[in-house]
PDB file of C-alpha atoms in Angstrom:
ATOM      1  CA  UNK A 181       2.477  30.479  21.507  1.00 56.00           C
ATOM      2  CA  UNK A 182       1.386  27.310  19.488  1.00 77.00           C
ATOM      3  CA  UNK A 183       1.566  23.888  21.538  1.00 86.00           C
ATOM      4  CA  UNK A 184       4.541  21.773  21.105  1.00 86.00           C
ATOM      5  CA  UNK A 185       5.808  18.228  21.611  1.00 86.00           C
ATOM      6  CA  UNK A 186       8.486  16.250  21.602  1.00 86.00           C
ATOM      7  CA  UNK A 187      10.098  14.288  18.527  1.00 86.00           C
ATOM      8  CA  UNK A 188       8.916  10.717  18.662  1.00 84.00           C
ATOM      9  CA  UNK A 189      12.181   9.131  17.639  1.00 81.00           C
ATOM     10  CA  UNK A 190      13.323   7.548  20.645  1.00 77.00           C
ATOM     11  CA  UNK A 191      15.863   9.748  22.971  1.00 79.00           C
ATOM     12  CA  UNK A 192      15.378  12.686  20.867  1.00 83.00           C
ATOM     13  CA  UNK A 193      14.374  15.478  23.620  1.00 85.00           C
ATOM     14  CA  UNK A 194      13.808  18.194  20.371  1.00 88.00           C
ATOM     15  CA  UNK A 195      10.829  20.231  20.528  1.00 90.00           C
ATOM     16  CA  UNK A 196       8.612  20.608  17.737  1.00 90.00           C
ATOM     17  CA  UNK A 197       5.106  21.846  16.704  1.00 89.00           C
ATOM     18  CA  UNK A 198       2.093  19.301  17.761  1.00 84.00           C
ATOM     19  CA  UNK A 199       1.284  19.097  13.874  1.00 83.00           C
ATOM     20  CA  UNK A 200       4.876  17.397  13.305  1.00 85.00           C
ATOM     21  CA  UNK A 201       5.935  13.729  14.551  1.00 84.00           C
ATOM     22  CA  UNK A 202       9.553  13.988  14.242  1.00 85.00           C
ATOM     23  CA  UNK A 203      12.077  17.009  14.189  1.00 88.00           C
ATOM     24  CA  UNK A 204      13.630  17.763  10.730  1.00 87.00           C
ATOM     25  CA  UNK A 205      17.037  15.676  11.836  1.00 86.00           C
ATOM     26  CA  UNK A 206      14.496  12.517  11.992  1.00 84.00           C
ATOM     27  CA  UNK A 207      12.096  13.643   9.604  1.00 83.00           C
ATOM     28  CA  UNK A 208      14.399  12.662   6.787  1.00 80.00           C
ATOM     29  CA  UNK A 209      14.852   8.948   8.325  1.00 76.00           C
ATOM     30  CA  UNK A 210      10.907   8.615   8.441  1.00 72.00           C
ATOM     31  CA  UNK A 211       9.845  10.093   5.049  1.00 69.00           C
ATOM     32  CA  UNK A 212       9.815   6.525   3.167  1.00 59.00           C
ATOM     33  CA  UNK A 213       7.139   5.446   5.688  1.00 57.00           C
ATOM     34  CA  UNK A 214       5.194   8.657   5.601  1.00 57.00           C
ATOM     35  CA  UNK A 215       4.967   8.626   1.611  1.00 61.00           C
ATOM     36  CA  UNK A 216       2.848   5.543   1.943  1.00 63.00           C
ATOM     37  CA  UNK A 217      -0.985   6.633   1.715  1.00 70.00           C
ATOM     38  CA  UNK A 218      -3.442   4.441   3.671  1.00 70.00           C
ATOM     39  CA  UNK A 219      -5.409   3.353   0.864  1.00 77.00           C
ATOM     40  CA  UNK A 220      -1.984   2.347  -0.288  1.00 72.00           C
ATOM     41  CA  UNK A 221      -1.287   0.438   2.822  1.00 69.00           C
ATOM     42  CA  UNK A 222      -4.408  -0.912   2.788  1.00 71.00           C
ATOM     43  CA  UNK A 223      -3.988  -2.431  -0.956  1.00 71.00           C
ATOM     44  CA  UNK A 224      -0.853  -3.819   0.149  1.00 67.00           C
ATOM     45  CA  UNK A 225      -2.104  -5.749   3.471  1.00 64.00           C
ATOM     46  CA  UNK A 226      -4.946  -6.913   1.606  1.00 66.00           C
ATOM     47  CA  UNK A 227      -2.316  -8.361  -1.143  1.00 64.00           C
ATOM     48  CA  UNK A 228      -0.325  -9.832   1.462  1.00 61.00           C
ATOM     49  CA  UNK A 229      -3.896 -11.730   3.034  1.00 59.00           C
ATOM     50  CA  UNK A 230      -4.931 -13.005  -0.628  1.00 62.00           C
ATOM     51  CA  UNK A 231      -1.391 -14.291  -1.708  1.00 63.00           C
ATOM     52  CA  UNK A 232       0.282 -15.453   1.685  1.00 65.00           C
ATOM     53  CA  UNK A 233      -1.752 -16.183   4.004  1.00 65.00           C
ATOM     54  CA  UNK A 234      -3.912 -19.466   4.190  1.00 73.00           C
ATOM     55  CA  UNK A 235      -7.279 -18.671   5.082  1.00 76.00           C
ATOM     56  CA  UNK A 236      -7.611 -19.597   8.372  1.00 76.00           C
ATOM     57  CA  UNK A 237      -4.419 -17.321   9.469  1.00 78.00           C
ATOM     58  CA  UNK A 238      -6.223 -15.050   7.688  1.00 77.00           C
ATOM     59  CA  UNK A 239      -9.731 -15.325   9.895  1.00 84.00           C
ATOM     60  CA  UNK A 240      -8.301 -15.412  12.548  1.00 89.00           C
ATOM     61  CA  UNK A 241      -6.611 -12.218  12.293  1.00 89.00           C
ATOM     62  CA  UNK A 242      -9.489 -10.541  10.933  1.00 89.00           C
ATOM     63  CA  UNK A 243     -11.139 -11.880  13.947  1.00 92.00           C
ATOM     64  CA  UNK A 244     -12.936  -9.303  16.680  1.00 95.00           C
ATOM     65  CA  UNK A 245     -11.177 -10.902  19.603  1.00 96.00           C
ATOM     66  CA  UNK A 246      -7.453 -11.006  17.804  1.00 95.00           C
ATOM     67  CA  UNK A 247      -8.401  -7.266  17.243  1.00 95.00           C
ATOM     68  CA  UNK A 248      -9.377  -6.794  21.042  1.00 97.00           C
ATOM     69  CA  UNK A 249      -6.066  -8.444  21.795  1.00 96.00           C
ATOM     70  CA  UNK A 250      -3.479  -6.744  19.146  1.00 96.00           C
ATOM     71  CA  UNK A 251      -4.824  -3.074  20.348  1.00 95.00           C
ATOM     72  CA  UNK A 252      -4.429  -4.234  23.908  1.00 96.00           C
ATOM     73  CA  UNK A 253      -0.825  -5.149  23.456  1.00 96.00           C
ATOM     74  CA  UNK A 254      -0.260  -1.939  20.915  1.00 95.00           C
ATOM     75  CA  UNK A 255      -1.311   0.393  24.161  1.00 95.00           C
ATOM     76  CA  UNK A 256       0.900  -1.628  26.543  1.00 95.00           C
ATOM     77  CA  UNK A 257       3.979  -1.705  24.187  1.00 95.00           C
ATOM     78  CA  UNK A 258       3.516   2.581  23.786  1.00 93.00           C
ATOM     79  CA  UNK A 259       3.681   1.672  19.658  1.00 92.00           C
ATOM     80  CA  UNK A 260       7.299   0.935  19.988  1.00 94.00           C
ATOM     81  CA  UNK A 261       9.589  -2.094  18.784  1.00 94.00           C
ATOM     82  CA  UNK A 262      10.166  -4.144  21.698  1.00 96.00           C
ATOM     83  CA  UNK A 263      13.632  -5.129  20.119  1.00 95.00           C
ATOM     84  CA  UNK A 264      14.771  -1.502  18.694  1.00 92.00           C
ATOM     85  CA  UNK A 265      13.109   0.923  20.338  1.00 91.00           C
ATOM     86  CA  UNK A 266      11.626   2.939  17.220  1.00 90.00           C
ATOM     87  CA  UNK A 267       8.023   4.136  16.990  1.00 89.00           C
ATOM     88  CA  UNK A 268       6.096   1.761  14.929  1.00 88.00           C
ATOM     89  CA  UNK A 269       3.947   2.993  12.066  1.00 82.00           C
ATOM     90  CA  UNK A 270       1.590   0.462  11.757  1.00 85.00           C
ATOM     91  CA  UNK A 271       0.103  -2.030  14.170  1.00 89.00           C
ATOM     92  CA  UNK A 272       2.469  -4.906  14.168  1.00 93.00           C
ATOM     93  CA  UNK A 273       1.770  -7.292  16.994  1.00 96.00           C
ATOM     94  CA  UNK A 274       4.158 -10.321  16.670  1.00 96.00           C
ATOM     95  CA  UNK A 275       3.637 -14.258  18.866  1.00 96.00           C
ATOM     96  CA  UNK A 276       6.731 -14.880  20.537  1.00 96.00           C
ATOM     97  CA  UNK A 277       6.278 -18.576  19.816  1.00 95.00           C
ATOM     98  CA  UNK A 278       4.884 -19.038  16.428  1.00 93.00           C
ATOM     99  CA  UNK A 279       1.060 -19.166  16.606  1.00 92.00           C
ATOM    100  CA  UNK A 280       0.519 -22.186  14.695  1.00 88.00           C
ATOM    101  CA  UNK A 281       2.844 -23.711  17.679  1.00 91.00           C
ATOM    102  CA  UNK A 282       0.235 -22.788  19.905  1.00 91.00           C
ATOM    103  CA  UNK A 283      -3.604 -23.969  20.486  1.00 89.00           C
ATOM    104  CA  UNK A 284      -6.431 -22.457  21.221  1.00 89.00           C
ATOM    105  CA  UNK A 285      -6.632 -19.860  23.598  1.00 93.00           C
ATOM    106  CA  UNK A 286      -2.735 -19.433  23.771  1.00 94.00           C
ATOM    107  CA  UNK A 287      -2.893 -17.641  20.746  1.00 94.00           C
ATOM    108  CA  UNK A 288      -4.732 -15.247  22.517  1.00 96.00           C
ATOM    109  CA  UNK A 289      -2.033 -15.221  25.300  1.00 96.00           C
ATOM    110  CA  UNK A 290      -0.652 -11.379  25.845  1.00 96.00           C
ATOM    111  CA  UNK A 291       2.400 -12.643  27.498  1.00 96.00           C
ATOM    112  CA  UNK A 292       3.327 -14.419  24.589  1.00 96.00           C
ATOM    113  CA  UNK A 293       2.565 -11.356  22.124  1.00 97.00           C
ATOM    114  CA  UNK A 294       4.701  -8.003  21.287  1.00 97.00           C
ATOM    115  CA  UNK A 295       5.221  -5.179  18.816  1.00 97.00           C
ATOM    116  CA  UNK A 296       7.661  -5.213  16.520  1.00 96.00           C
ATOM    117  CA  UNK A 297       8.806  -2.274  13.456  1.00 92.00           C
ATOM    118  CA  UNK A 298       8.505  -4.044   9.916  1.00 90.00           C
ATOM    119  CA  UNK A 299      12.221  -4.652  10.118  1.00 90.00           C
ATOM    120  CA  UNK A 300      12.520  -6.335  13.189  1.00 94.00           C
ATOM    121  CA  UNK A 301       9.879  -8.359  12.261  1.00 95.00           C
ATOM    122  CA  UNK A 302      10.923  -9.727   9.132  1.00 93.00           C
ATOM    123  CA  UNK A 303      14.576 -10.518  10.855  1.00 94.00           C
ATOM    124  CA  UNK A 304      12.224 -12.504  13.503  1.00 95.00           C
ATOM    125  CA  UNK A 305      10.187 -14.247  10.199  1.00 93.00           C
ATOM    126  CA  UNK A 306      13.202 -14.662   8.800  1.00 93.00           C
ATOM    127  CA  UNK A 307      14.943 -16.583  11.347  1.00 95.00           C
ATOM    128  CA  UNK A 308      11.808 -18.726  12.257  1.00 94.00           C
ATOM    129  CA  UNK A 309      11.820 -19.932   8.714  1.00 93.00           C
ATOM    130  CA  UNK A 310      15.322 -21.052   8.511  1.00 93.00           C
ATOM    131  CA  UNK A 311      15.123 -22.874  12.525  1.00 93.00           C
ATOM    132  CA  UNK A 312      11.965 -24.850  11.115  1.00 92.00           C
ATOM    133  CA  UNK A 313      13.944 -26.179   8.157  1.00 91.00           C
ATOM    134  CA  UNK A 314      15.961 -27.804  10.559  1.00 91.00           C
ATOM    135  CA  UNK A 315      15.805 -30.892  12.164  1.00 90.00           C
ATOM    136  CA  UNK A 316      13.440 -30.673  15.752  1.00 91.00           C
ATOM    137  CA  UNK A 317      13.180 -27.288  14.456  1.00 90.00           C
ATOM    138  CA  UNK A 318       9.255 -26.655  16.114  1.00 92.00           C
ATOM    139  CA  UNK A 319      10.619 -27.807  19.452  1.00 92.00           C
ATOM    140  CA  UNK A 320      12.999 -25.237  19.440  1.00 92.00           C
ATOM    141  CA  UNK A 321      11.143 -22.814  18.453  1.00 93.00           C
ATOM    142  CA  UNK A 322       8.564 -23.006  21.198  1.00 93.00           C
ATOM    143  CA  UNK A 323      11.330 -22.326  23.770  1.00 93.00           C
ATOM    144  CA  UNK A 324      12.778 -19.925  22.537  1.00 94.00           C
ATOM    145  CA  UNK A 325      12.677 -16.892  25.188  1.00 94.00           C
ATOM    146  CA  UNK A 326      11.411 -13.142  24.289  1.00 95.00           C
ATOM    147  CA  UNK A 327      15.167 -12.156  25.454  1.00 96.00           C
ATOM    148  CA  UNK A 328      17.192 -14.688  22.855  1.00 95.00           C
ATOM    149  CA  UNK A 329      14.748 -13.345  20.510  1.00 96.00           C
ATOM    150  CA  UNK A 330      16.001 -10.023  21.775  1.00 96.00           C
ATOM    151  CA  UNK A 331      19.580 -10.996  21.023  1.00 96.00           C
ATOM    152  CA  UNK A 332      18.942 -12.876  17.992  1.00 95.00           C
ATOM    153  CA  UNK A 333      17.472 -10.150  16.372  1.00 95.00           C
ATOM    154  CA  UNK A 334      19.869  -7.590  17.630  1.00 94.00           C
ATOM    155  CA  UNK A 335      22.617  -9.545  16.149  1.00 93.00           C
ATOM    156  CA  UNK A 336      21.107 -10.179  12.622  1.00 92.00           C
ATOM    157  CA  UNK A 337      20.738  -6.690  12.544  1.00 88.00           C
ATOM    158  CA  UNK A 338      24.419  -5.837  13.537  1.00 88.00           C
ATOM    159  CA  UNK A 339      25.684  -8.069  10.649  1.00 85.00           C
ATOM    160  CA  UNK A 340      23.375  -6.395   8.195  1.00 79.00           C
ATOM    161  CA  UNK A 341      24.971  -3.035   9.092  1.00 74.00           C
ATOM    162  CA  UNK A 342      28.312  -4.477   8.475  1.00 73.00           C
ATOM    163  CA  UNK A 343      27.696  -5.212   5.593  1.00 65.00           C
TER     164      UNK A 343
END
């Protein structure tokens, strides 16, 4: 008998060869992601460092210890979106408060770190973006809590599906 496993989409109790992530229900939602190559992923990240980033966001996340730190958090989140629930693809590891909020060794903070799926994330960008165009708009971003996050998110997300 070959070894099996369960589906990794989240409360999906399915059974399915080891060589297979999800079951063929959730296969279908996941086959965008899986199309992407690693070279191709790869391409695009490095893109995204050249054209968005300033340089020193981008050394510091190049960085050994920010490394040490986003794989620590990775493990301790089990590669799942702390807001949704779904099994993350890449390594997304998102600051609660903004790091360029934060000095020093606070940006190393794990309490103040979590993993987030691309979506979730960009909701969270998103949303930062728009509260800093407002007026006191840093303040209130540094106290904002990882559960109104939580909620925020959860909310921009139910309005997009109504949509």
């Amino acid at each position: 008998m070959s070894r099996v496993h369960y589906c990794q989409q989240n409360f999906c109790r399915e059974l399915i060869p080891v060589k297979e992530r999800y079951c063929s229900e959730h296969a279908k939602l996941h086959k965008k992601y899986s199309s992407v190559t690693d070279e191709q992923r790869k391409a695009l990240y490095k893109s995204y460092n050249n054209q968005q980033r300033n340089r020193q966001a981008d050394a510091f996340y190049q960085g050994r210890r920010w490394k040490k730190v986003r794989d620590t958090v990775f493990v301790r989140d089990m590669a799942t979106c702390q807001v949704c629930g779904n099994v993350l693809q890449t390594k997304i590891v998102d600051h609660i408060v903004r790091r360029d909020l934060l000095a020093g060794l606070e940006q190393y903070d794990m309490n103040n770190l979590w993993c987030l799926c691309g979506r979730c994330h960009n909701i969270k960008t998103k949303l930062e973006q728009s509260m800093l165009a407002k007026t006191n708009g840093k303040n209130k971003l540094k106290h904002i809590s990882k559960d109104n996050w939580i909620k925020y998110i959860k909310e921009r997300m139910n309005n997009e599906n109504k949509r």
